[in-house]
PDB file of C-alpha atoms in Angstrom:
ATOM      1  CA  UNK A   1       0.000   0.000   0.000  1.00 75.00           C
ATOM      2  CA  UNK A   2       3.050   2.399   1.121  1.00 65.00           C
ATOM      3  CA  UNK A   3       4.768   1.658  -2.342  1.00 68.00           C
ATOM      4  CA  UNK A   4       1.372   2.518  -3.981  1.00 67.00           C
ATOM      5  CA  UNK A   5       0.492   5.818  -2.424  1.00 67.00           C
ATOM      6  CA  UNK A   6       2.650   8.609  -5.147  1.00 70.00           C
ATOM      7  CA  UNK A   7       0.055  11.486  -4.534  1.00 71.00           C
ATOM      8  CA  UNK A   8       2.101  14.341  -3.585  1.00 75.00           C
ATOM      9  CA  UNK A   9       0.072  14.592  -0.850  1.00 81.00           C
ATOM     10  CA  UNK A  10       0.653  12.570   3.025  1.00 85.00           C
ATOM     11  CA  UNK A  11      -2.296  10.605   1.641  1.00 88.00           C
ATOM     12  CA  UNK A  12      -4.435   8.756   4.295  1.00 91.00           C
ATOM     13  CA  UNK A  13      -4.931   4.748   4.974  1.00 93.00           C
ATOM     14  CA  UNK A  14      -7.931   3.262   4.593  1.00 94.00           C
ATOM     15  CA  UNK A  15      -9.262  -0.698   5.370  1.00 95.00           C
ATOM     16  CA  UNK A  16     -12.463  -0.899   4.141  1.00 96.00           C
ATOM     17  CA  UNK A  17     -14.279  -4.092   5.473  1.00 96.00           C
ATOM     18  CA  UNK A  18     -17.048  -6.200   4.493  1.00 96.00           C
ATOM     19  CA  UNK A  19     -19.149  -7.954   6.764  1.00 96.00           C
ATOM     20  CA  UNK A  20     -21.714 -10.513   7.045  1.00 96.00           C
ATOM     21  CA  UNK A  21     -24.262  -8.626   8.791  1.00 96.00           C
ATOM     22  CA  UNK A  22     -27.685  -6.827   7.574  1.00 94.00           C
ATOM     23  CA  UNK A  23     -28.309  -3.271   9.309  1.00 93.00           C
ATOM     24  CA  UNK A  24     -31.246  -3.094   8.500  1.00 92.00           C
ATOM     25  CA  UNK A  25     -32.306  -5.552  11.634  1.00 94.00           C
ATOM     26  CA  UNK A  26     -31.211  -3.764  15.171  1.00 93.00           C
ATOM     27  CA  UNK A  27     -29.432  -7.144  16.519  1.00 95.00           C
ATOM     28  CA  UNK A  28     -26.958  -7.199  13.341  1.00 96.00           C
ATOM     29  CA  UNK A  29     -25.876  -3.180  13.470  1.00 94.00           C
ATOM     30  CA  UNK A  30     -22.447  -2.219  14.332  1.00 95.00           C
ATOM     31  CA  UNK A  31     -21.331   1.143  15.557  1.00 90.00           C
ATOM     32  CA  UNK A  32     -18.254   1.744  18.261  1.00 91.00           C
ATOM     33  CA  UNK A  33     -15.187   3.365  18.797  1.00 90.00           C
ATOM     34  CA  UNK A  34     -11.701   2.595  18.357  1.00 93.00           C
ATOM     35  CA  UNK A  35      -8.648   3.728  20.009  1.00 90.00           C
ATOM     36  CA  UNK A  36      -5.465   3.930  17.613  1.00 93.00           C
ATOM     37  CA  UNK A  37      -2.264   3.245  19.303  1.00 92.00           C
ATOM     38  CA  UNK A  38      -0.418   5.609  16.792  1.00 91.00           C
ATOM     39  CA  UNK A  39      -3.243   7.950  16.299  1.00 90.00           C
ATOM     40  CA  UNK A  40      -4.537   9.287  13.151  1.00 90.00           C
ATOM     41  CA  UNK A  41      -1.885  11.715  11.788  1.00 90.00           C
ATOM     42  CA  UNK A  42      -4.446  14.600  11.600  1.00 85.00           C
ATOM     43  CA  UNK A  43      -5.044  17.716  14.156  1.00 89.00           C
ATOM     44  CA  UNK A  44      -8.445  16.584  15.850  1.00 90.00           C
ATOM     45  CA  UNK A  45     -10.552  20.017  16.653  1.00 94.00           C
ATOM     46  CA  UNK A  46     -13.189  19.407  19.358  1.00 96.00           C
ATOM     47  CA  UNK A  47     -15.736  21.807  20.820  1.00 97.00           C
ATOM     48  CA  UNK A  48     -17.066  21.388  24.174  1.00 97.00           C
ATOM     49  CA  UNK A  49     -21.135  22.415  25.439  1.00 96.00           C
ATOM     50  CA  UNK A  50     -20.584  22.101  28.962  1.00 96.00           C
ATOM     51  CA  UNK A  51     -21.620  24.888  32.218  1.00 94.00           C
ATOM     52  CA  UNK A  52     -19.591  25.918  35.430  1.00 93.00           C
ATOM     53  CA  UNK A  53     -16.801  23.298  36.212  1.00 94.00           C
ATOM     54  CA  UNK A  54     -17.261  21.224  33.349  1.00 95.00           C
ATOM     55  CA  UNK A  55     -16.715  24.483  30.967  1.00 94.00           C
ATOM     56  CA  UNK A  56     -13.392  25.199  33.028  1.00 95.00           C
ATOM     57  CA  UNK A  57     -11.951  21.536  33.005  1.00 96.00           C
ATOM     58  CA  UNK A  58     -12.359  21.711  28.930  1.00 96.00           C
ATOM     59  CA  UNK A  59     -10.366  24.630  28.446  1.00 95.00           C
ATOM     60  CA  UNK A  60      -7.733  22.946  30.738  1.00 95.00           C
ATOM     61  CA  UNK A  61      -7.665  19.698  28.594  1.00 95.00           C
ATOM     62  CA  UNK A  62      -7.434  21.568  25.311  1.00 95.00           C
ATOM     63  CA  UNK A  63     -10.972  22.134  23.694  1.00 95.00           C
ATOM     64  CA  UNK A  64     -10.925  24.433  20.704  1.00 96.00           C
ATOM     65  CA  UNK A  65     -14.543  25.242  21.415  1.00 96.00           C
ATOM     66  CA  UNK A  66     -15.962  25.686  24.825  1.00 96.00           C
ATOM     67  CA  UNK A  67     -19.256  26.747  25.773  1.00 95.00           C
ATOM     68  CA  UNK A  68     -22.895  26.550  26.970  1.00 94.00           C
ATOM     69  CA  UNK A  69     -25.939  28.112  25.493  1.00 93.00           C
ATOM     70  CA  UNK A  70     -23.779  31.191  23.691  1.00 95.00           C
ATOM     71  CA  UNK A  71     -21.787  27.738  22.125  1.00 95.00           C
ATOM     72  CA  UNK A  72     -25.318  26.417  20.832  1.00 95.00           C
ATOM     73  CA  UNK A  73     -26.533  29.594  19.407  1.00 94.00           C
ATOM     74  CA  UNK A  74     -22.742  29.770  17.473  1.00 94.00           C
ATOM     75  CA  UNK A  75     -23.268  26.397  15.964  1.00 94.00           C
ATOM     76  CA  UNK A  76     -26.866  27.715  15.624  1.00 93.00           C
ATOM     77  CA  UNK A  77     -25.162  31.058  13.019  1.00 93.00           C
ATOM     78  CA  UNK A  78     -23.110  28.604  11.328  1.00 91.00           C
ATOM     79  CA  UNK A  79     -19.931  27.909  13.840  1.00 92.00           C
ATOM     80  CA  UNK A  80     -18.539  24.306  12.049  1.00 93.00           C
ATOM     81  CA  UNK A  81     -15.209  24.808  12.595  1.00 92.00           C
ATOM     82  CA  UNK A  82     -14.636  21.191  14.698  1.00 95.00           C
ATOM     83  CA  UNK A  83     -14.500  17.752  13.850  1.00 93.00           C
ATOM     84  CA  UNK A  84     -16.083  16.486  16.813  1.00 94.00           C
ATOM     85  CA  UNK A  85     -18.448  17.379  19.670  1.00 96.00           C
ATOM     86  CA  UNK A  86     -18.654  16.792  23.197  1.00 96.00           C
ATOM     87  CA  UNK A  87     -21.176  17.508  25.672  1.00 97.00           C
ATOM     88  CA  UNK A  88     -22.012  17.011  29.560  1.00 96.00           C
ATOM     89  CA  UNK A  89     -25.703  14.775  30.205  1.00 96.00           C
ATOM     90  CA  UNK A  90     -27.375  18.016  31.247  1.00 95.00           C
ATOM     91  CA  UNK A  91     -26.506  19.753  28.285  1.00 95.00           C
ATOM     92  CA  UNK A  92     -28.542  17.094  25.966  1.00 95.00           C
ATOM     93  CA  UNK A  93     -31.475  18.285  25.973  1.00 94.00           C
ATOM     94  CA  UNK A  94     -30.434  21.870  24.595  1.00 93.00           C
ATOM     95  CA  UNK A  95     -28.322  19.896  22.557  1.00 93.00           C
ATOM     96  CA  UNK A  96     -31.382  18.332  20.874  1.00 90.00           C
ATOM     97  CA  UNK A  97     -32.207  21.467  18.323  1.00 89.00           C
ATOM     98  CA  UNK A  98     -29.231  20.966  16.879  1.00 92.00           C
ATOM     99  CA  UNK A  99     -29.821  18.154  15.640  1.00 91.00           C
ATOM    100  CA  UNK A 100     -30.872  18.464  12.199  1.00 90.00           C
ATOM    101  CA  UNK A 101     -27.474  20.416  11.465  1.00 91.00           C
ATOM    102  CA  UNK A 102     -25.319  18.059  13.771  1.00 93.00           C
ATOM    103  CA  UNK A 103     -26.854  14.835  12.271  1.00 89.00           C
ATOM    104  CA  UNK A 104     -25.697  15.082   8.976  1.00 89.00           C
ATOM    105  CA  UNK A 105     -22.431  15.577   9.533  1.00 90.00           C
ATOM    106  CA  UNK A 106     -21.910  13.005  12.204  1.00 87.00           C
ATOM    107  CA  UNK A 107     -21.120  15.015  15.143  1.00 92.00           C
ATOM    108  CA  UNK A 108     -24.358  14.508  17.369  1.00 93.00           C
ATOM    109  CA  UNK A 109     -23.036  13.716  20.603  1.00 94.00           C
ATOM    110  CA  UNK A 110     -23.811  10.377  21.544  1.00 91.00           C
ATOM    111  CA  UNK A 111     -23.094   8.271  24.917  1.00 91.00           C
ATOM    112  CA  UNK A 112     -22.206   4.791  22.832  1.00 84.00           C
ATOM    113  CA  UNK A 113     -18.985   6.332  21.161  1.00 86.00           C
ATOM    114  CA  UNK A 114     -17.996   8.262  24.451  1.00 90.00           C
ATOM    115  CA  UNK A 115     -18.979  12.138  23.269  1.00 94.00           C
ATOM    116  CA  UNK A 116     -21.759  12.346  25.933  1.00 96.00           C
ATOM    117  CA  UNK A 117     -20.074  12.344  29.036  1.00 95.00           C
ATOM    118  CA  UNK A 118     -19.216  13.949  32.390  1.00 95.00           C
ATOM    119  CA  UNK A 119     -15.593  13.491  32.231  1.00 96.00           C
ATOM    120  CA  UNK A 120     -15.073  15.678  29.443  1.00 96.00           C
ATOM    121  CA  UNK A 121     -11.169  15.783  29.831  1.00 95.00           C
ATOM    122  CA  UNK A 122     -10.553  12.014  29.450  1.00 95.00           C
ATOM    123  CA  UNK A 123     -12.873  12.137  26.248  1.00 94.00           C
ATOM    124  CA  UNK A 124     -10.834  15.541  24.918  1.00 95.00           C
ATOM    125  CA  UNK A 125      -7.780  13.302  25.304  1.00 93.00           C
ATOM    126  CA  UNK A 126      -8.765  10.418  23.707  1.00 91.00           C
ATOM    127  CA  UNK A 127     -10.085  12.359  20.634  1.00 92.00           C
ATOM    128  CA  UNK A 128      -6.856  13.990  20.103  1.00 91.00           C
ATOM    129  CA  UNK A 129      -5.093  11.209  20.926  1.00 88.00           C
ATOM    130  CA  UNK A 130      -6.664   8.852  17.687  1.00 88.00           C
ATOM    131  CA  UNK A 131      -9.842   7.912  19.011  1.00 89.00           C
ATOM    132  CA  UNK A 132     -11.730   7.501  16.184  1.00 90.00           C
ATOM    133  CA  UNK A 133     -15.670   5.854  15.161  1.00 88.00           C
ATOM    134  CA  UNK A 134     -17.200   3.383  13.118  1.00 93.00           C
ATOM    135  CA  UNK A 135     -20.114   1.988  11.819  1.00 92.00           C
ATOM    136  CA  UNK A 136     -21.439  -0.226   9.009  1.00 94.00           C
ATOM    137  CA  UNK A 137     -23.149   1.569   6.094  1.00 94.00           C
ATOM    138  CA  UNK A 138     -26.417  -0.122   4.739  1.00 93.00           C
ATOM    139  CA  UNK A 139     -24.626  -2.750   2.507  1.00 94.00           C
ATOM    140  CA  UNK A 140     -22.489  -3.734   5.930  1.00 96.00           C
ATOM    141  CA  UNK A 141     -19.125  -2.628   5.171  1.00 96.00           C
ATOM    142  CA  UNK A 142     -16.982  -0.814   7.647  1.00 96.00           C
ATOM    143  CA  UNK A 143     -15.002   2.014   6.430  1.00 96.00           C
ATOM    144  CA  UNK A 144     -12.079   3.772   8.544  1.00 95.00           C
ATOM    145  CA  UNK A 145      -9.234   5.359   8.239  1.00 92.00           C
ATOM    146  CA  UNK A 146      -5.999   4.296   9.977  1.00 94.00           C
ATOM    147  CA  UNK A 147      -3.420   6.529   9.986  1.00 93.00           C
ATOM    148  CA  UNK A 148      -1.032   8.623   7.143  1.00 92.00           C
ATOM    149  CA  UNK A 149       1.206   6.884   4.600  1.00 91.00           C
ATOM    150  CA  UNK A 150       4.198   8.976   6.269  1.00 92.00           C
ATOM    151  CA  UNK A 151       3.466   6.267   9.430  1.00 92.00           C
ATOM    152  CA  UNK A 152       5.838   3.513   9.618  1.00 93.00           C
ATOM    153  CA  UNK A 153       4.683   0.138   9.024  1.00 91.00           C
ATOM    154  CA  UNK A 154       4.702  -1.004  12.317  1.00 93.00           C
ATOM    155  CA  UNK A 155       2.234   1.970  13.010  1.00 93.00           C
ATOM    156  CA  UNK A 156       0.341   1.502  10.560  1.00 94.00           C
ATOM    157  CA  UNK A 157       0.121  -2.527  11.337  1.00 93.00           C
ATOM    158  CA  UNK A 158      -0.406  -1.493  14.676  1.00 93.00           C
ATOM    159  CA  UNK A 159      -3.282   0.435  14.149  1.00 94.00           C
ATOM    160  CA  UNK A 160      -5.313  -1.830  11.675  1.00 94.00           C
ATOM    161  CA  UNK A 161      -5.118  -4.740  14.448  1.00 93.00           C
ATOM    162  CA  UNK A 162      -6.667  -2.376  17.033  1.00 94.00           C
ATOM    163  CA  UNK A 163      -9.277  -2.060  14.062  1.00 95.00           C
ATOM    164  CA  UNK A 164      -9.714  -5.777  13.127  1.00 94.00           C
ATOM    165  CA  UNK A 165      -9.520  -6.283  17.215  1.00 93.00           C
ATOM    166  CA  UNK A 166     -12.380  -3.677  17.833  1.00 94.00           C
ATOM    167  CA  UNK A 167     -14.693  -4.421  14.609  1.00 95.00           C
ATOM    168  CA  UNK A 168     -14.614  -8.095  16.462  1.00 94.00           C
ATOM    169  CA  UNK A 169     -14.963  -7.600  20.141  1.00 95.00           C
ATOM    170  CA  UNK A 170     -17.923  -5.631  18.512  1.00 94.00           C
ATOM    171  CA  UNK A 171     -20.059  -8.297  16.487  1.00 95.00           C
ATOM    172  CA  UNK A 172     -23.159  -7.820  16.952  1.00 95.00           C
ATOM    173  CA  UNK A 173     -25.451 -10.791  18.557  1.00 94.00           C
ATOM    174  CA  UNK A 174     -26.998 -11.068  15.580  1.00 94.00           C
ATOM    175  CA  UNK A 175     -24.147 -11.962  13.028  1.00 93.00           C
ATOM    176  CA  UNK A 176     -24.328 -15.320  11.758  1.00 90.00           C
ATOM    177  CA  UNK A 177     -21.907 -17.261   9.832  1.00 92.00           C
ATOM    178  CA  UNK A 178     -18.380 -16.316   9.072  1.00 93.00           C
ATOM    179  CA  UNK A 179     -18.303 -12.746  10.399  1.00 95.00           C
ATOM    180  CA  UNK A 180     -15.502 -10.965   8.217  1.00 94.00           C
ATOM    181  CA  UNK A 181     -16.787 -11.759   4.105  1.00 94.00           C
ATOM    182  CA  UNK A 182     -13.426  -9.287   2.680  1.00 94.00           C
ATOM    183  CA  UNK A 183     -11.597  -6.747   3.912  1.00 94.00           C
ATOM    184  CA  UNK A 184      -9.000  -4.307   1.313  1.00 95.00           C
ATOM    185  CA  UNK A 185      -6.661  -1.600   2.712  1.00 94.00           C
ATOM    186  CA  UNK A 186      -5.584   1.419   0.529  1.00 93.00           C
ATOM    187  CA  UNK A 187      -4.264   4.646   0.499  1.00 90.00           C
ATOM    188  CA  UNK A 188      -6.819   7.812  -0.301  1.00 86.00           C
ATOM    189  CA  UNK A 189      -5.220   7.889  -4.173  1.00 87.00           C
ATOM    190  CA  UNK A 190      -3.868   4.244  -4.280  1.00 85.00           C
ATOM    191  CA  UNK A 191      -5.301   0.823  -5.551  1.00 89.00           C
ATOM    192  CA  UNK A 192      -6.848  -1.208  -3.149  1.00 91.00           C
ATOM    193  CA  UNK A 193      -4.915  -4.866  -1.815  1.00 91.00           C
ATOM    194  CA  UNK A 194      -7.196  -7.443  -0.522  1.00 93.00           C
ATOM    195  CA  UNK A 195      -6.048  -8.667   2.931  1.00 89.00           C
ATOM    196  CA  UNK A 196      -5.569 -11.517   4.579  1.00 87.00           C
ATOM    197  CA  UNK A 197      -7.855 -11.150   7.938  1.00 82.00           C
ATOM    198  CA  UNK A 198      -6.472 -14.600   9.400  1.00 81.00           C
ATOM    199  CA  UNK A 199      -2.654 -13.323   8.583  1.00 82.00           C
ATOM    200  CA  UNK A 200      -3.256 -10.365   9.888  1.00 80.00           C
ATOM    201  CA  UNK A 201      -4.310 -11.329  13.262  1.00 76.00           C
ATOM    202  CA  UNK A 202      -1.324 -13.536  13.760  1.00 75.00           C
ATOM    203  CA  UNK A 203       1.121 -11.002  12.558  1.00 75.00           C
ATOM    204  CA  UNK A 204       3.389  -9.278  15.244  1.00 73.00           C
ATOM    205  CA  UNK A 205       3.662  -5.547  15.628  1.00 64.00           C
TER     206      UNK A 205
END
């Protein structure tokens, strides 16, 4: 994939996975989170809606963005300058009338990937740190990106095993069957290469 990738560009990696699941029934979706051990490669921007003490520990950990109801009525004007949000439980409901701009473009907080939470510094760090999200589209194949073509190999191996590792402590309860159908890495320019999912979970980082 690294010999592939000639865009003059740091060009991002991709493993895009098929699986044998249906999302259209509830017990066979798939959506989670997954910690990369070498992180992404990209600056992660993250605004904050949190009040009093909450608002204050943000700053400290780094937020771009921090704010309560002045931070709503921003995103509210057209304030999109983040890739992901974070907000305290008792800012939810507030939350909630943003949803129809939020939805869209994936940045609804939500408690199952971690952006709904009290502990707003741990999830700050953990964003900008290469904590990333998945989910399967309607045809049940997993797309995420893994890191930059500038990563070494052992990073980049690294990272797609805490991907395969995640995308399988994850199955939902209502797969059937062999779970993984194919799975293809490539870079954002490049050709895809089919993997092998068995290899890969015996190689060694």
């Amino acid at each position: 994939m690294k010999d592939c990738a000639t865009a003059k560009f740091d060009e991002t990696a991709e493993v895009h996975i098929r699986l044998n699941i249906d999302p259209k029934y509830t017990d066979q979706q798939l959506r989670a989170t997954v910690s990369l051990p070498a992180g992404t490669g990209q600056k992660v921007r993250v605004a904050v809606l949190a009040q009093g003490d909450k608002e204050a520990e943000a700053k400290a950990a780094g937020a771009e963005y921090v704010g309560g109801e002045d931070l709503i009525e921003e995103i509210q004007g057209g304030l999109m300058d983040f890739d992901k949000l974070v907000a305290t439980p008792d800012m939810m409901p507030k939350v909630a009338k943003l949803g129809r701009l939020l939805g869209p473009r994936g940045l609804m907080p939500n408690p199952k990937t971690g952006t709904v939470t009290v502990d707003v510094a741990t999830a700050i760090k953990e964003l900008k740190g290469g904590k990333v999200e998945y989910r399967a589209d309607k045809s049940g194949i997993v797309h995420v990106r893994f890191g930059k073509i500038s990563f070494t190999e052992s990073q980049l191996l690294e990272n797609l095993k805490a991907v395969a590792s995640s995308i399988d402590t994850n199955k939902p309860s209502g797969a059937k069957g062999v779970y993984w159908k194919t799975a293809y890495i490539c870079s954002s320019m490049g050709p895809a290469v089919r993997l092998n999912v068995s290899t890969l979970r015996d190689m060694k980082v």
